Structures are given as C-alpha cells and as structure tokens.
Amino acid sequence: ILYFDQYLLVDENSSVAERQNVFGIVAHEIAHQWFGNLVTMNWWDDLWLNEGFASWMAAKAIDHVHPDWNPWMAQLTDGTATAMALDAREGTHPIVQEINTIDDANLAFDTITYEKGLAVIRMLEAYVGEEDFRTGVRNYINSRRYGSARTEDLWTAIQGASGQPVLEIARSFTGQPGFPLLTVSAPTCSRRQTERQVGITQRRFAMDDSARTSERWDVPIVVSTVGGEAERTVM
C-alpha cells in the first residue's frame, strides 16, 4: 500500500481534521485489499466496485473506532450532497459507465464513482439489513476471490442472502444517471392495517429543464406506524 507522507503521518500537534483525513484515507486504502485486490473489477466500467466500496468501508471503520466523529453525518454533507449536485445536471453519468480508452478510465475517478457509489451501497445496506448485507458481501468475496467480478455478481450475492429484490433496485440506481425526488402524501389512517396507505410519487431531481428527463427508479421503501413492524416494499 503506497502513500504520500501527508496521507499517513500524524503527531501530537496534528489537528482533529488532519487525524480524520488520515484515518479515512488509510482505512480506504486498506479496504482495497479486499475490494480491488482479493476481488478485482472485470473492467473499468465497474470501477465503483473498488472505489465506492472502499469509501463505504472506510466510513464503517470510522464509525466503529471513532463514532464521536459522526462519519455518516459528515458523509451526507461533504460527500453525498456534492454527488447529488453533480447528478442533478445534464452532463452527469451513471455509476456504471462505458469505458473504452485510457482517458475514459482516468475520468471515471470522480465524485459519482466514489460518493454516489457509497450512497447507493449505504441505501441498500439499510434496506436489506446490516447482517444480510454483510453475509451477501462475504459470499460475493468468497465466490470471486483471486478473480474478477462485475457489478451484477455483487447484487446477486446480496439478493441471495437477503431474499430482497436487490438486482432491480441496484440496476436502476447504478445503470442510469440522476436520482429520484420522492413526494409523500399524507397517510390514510385507519384501525384496519389493510386500509392504511401512504402515497408516494417520483420524478428525477434536476437543476433545470435540460436535466429534467423521464427516468424512473425502483425505489426501496421502508414504512412503519408508530410502534409497528416495518413494511418493506419496492416502488
């Protein structure tokens, strides 16, 4: 694992921000021993399998060792929000994109690959549950170790471990640009569970009319009443 000095060294005079930066980068690069080395992407169009996962794993490590740093809150403000701002514009691209040249590969190391990739992983982990997600990732790594993999291999493993329709969700969030804006109507309340309803509509979030195109997403939804069991579905 190779580093520039400033991404590795801290001392008693280092600020909290410097310590956080070094910790996150070291965790990210160590995670590549699994996501990138033990299992390698089949081609550059699946670069996010390396970078999105290493970024997600770094945040998991920070949350475990330094929960006082609130890494997921920092990720929302510094990472996810930046990716969403880019993804709301006409010139954005899907997480999984066609790579044909060296220049294409170099350009793929961007905020969409890293930060949107992390956000989609985090969303699917929250939907299927941490334990099922972890089991799926283990199965994926064990089945592909010392070899290569494509995005579909990962989602197939997590779908198998969770029994949830992960493939259809993941394809719509990684295979097309943009992200959905959801509008939730006031719930219909009733003593009868079958009559309780919540209306949700979606459209692409866009900065302007040129980016307001007609994509649709398979959106994972988790809904519960106060004190009730969570209902999971896909819109």
XYZ file of C-alpha atoms in Angstrom:
235
model
C 0.000 0.000 0.000
C 1.661 3.238 -1.152
C 1.095 6.677 0.376
C 2.284 10.235 0.191
C 3.601 11.252 3.617
C 0.799 13.719 4.312
C -1.783 10.933 3.990
C -0.076 8.718 6.540
C 1.657 10.725 9.277
C 0.149 12.465 12.301
C 1.650 13.540 15.622
C 0.587 15.182 18.864
C 0.369 18.564 17.110
C -1.976 17.366 14.355
C -5.477 18.826 14.305
C -8.629 16.733 14.589
C -9.353 17.439 10.909
C -5.900 16.119 9.940
C -6.394 12.992 12.043
C -9.800 12.368 10.496
C -8.418 12.817 6.984
C -5.514 10.421 7.583
C -7.730 7.831 9.274
C -10.249 7.890 6.414
C -7.634 7.599 3.673
C -5.738 4.785 5.423
C -8.997 2.872 6.021
C -9.988 3.385 2.367
C -6.682 2.083 1.021
C -6.610 -0.924 3.366
C -10.155 -1.804 2.246
C -8.799 -2.126 -1.302
C -7.028 -5.309 -0.172
C -10.492 -6.888 -0.380
C -12.339 -4.606 -2.811
C -9.858 -4.347 -5.648
C -7.107 -6.851 -4.886
C -8.666 -10.021 -3.476
C -11.562 -9.457 -5.890
C -10.740 -7.279 -8.898
C -13.196 -5.468 -11.151
C -13.588 -7.168 -14.501
C -13.185 -3.887 -16.422
C -13.029 -0.150 -15.741
C -16.786 0.323 -16.160
C -17.096 -1.382 -12.756
C -14.503 0.901 -11.118
C -17.065 1.828 -8.485
C -16.886 -1.745 -7.136
C -13.411 -0.781 -5.951
C -13.816 2.873 -5.039
C -17.410 3.073 -3.814
C -16.938 0.034 -1.616
C -13.601 1.191 -0.206
C -15.186 4.567 0.621
C -18.144 2.871 2.314
C -15.838 0.540 4.235
C -13.725 3.470 5.423
C -16.820 5.165 6.860
C -17.814 1.888 8.561
C -14.358 1.681 10.148
C -14.506 5.293 11.344
C -17.978 4.733 12.816
C -16.670 1.682 14.706
C -13.456 3.225 16.068
C -14.437 6.921 16.282
C -18.234 7.209 16.495
C -17.711 10.646 18.067
C -16.592 11.860 14.625
C -20.118 11.192 13.226
C -18.803 9.917 9.883
C -22.210 9.275 8.310
C -23.362 12.826 9.036
C -20.106 14.159 7.599
C -20.574 11.907 4.580
C -24.029 13.336 3.892
C -22.839 16.939 3.970
C -19.386 16.592 2.369
C -19.848 13.613 0.043
C -23.415 12.675 -0.830
C -24.602 16.273 -1.221
C -21.717 17.005 -3.598
C -22.538 13.956 -5.706
C -26.226 14.875 -5.820
C -25.422 18.389 -7.019
C -23.449 16.935 -9.939
C -26.038 14.248 -10.596
C -28.810 16.810 -10.943
C -27.184 18.269 -14.053
C -27.408 17.306 -17.697
C -23.739 16.303 -18.045
C -23.726 13.632 -15.338
C -23.194 9.909 -15.973
C -24.297 6.575 -14.447
C -22.202 4.918 -11.744
C -21.572 2.055 -14.171
C -20.438 3.701 -17.399
C -18.893 2.520 -20.635
C -15.087 2.804 -20.616
C -13.218 2.463 -23.926
C -9.985 4.452 -23.556
C -7.336 5.384 -21.002
C -8.805 8.885 -20.841
C -12.247 7.418 -20.094
C -10.727 5.381 -17.261
C -8.965 8.419 -15.768
C -12.162 10.493 -15.873
C -14.070 7.723 -14.079
C -12.245 8.503 -10.806
C -14.804 11.134 -9.859
C -17.420 12.074 -7.283
C -20.143 9.954 -8.900
C -17.979 6.813 -8.687
C -16.841 7.434 -5.110
C -19.592 9.328 -3.322
C -22.731 8.278 -5.188
C -21.379 4.720 -5.211
C -21.012 4.867 -1.429
C -24.510 6.317 -1.021
C -26.139 3.552 -3.084
C -24.294 0.889 -1.071
C -25.405 2.554 2.172
C -29.016 2.731 0.937
C -29.122 -0.966 0.035
C -27.469 -1.971 3.311
C -30.144 -0.025 5.197
C -32.890 -1.665 3.133
C -31.885 -5.326 3.422
C -30.384 -5.032 6.917
C -26.772 -4.969 8.062
C -26.440 -8.708 8.753
C -27.922 -9.900 5.445
C -25.862 -7.316 3.596
C -22.671 -8.482 5.312
C -23.487 -12.116 4.538
C -24.038 -11.241 0.884
C -20.728 -9.372 0.672
C -18.893 -12.301 2.282
C -20.476 -14.706 -0.189
C -19.527 -12.407 -3.064
C -15.892 -12.168 -1.934
C -15.572 -15.889 -1.239
C -17.024 -16.853 -4.614
C -14.838 -14.382 -6.553
C -11.601 -14.272 -4.546
C -8.379 -14.205 -6.552
C -10.531 -13.451 -9.587
C -12.584 -10.726 -11.213
C -16.193 -9.654 -10.833
C -18.878 -7.441 -12.308
C -21.446 -5.296 -10.529
C -24.204 -7.891 -11.098
C -22.173 -10.528 -9.185
C -22.281 -8.419 -6.027
C -26.006 -7.680 -6.208
C -26.823 -11.323 -6.958
C -24.982 -12.395 -3.798
C -26.744 -9.803 -1.614
C -30.122 -10.678 -3.122
C -29.483 -14.348 -2.374
C -28.571 -13.602 1.245
C -31.474 -11.230 1.903
C -34.321 -12.507 -0.278
C -34.961 -8.888 -1.306
C -35.149 -7.697 -4.967
C -31.724 -6.090 -4.813
C -30.908 -6.548 -8.507
C -33.794 -4.448 -9.803
C -33.120 -1.668 -7.272
C -29.384 -1.590 -7.917
C -29.704 -1.616 -11.698
C -31.859 1.496 -11.707
C -29.538 3.390 -9.346
C -26.230 2.363 -10.953
C -27.216 1.932 -14.602
C -28.792 5.326 -15.293
C -27.843 8.899 -14.375
C -29.580 11.054 -11.813
C -31.628 10.243 -8.741
C -35.312 10.419 -7.813
C -37.098 13.089 -5.830
C -39.893 11.433 -3.834
C -43.083 13.251 -2.862
C -45.003 11.637 0.006
C -48.676 12.399 0.560
C -50.332 12.473 3.971
C -51.033 8.908 5.147
C -54.533 7.481 5.246
C -55.058 6.372 8.853
C -57.309 3.502 9.846
C -57.663 0.920 12.596
C -57.504 -1.708 9.865
C -53.971 -2.321 8.716
C -55.041 -3.159 5.153
C -56.648 0.286 4.818
C -53.592 2.286 5.915
C -51.961 3.862 2.890
C -49.161 6.248 2.055
C -48.965 7.742 -1.438
C -45.520 8.264 -2.997
C -44.653 9.690 -6.398
C -41.259 10.136 -8.032
C -39.556 12.224 -10.688
C -35.938 12.938 -11.478
C -34.428 15.729 -9.385
C -32.901 18.306 -11.726
C -31.213 21.695 -11.589
C -33.030 22.892 -14.727
C -35.306 21.754 -17.544
C -32.460 20.322 -19.636
C -31.759 17.706 -16.948
C -35.411 17.023 -16.051
C -35.619 13.787 -18.055
C -38.041 10.897 -17.615
C -36.018 8.210 -15.835
C -37.783 6.048 -13.256
C -36.205 4.147 -10.389
C -37.091 1.008 -8.467
C -37.049 2.664 -5.052
C -36.694 0.681 -1.808
C -39.301 1.853 0.704
C -39.440 1.078 4.430
C -42.595 2.282 6.218
C -43.878 1.667 9.740
C -46.555 3.004 12.045
C -45.538 4.210 15.493
C -44.617 1.114 17.438
C -45.445 -1.136 14.483
C -43.435 -3.526 12.380
C -41.548 -2.131 9.407
C -43.045 -2.875 5.985
C -40.534 -3.250 3.141
C -41.502 -2.832 -0.488
C -40.130 -1.595 -3.801
C -41.863 1.180 -5.720
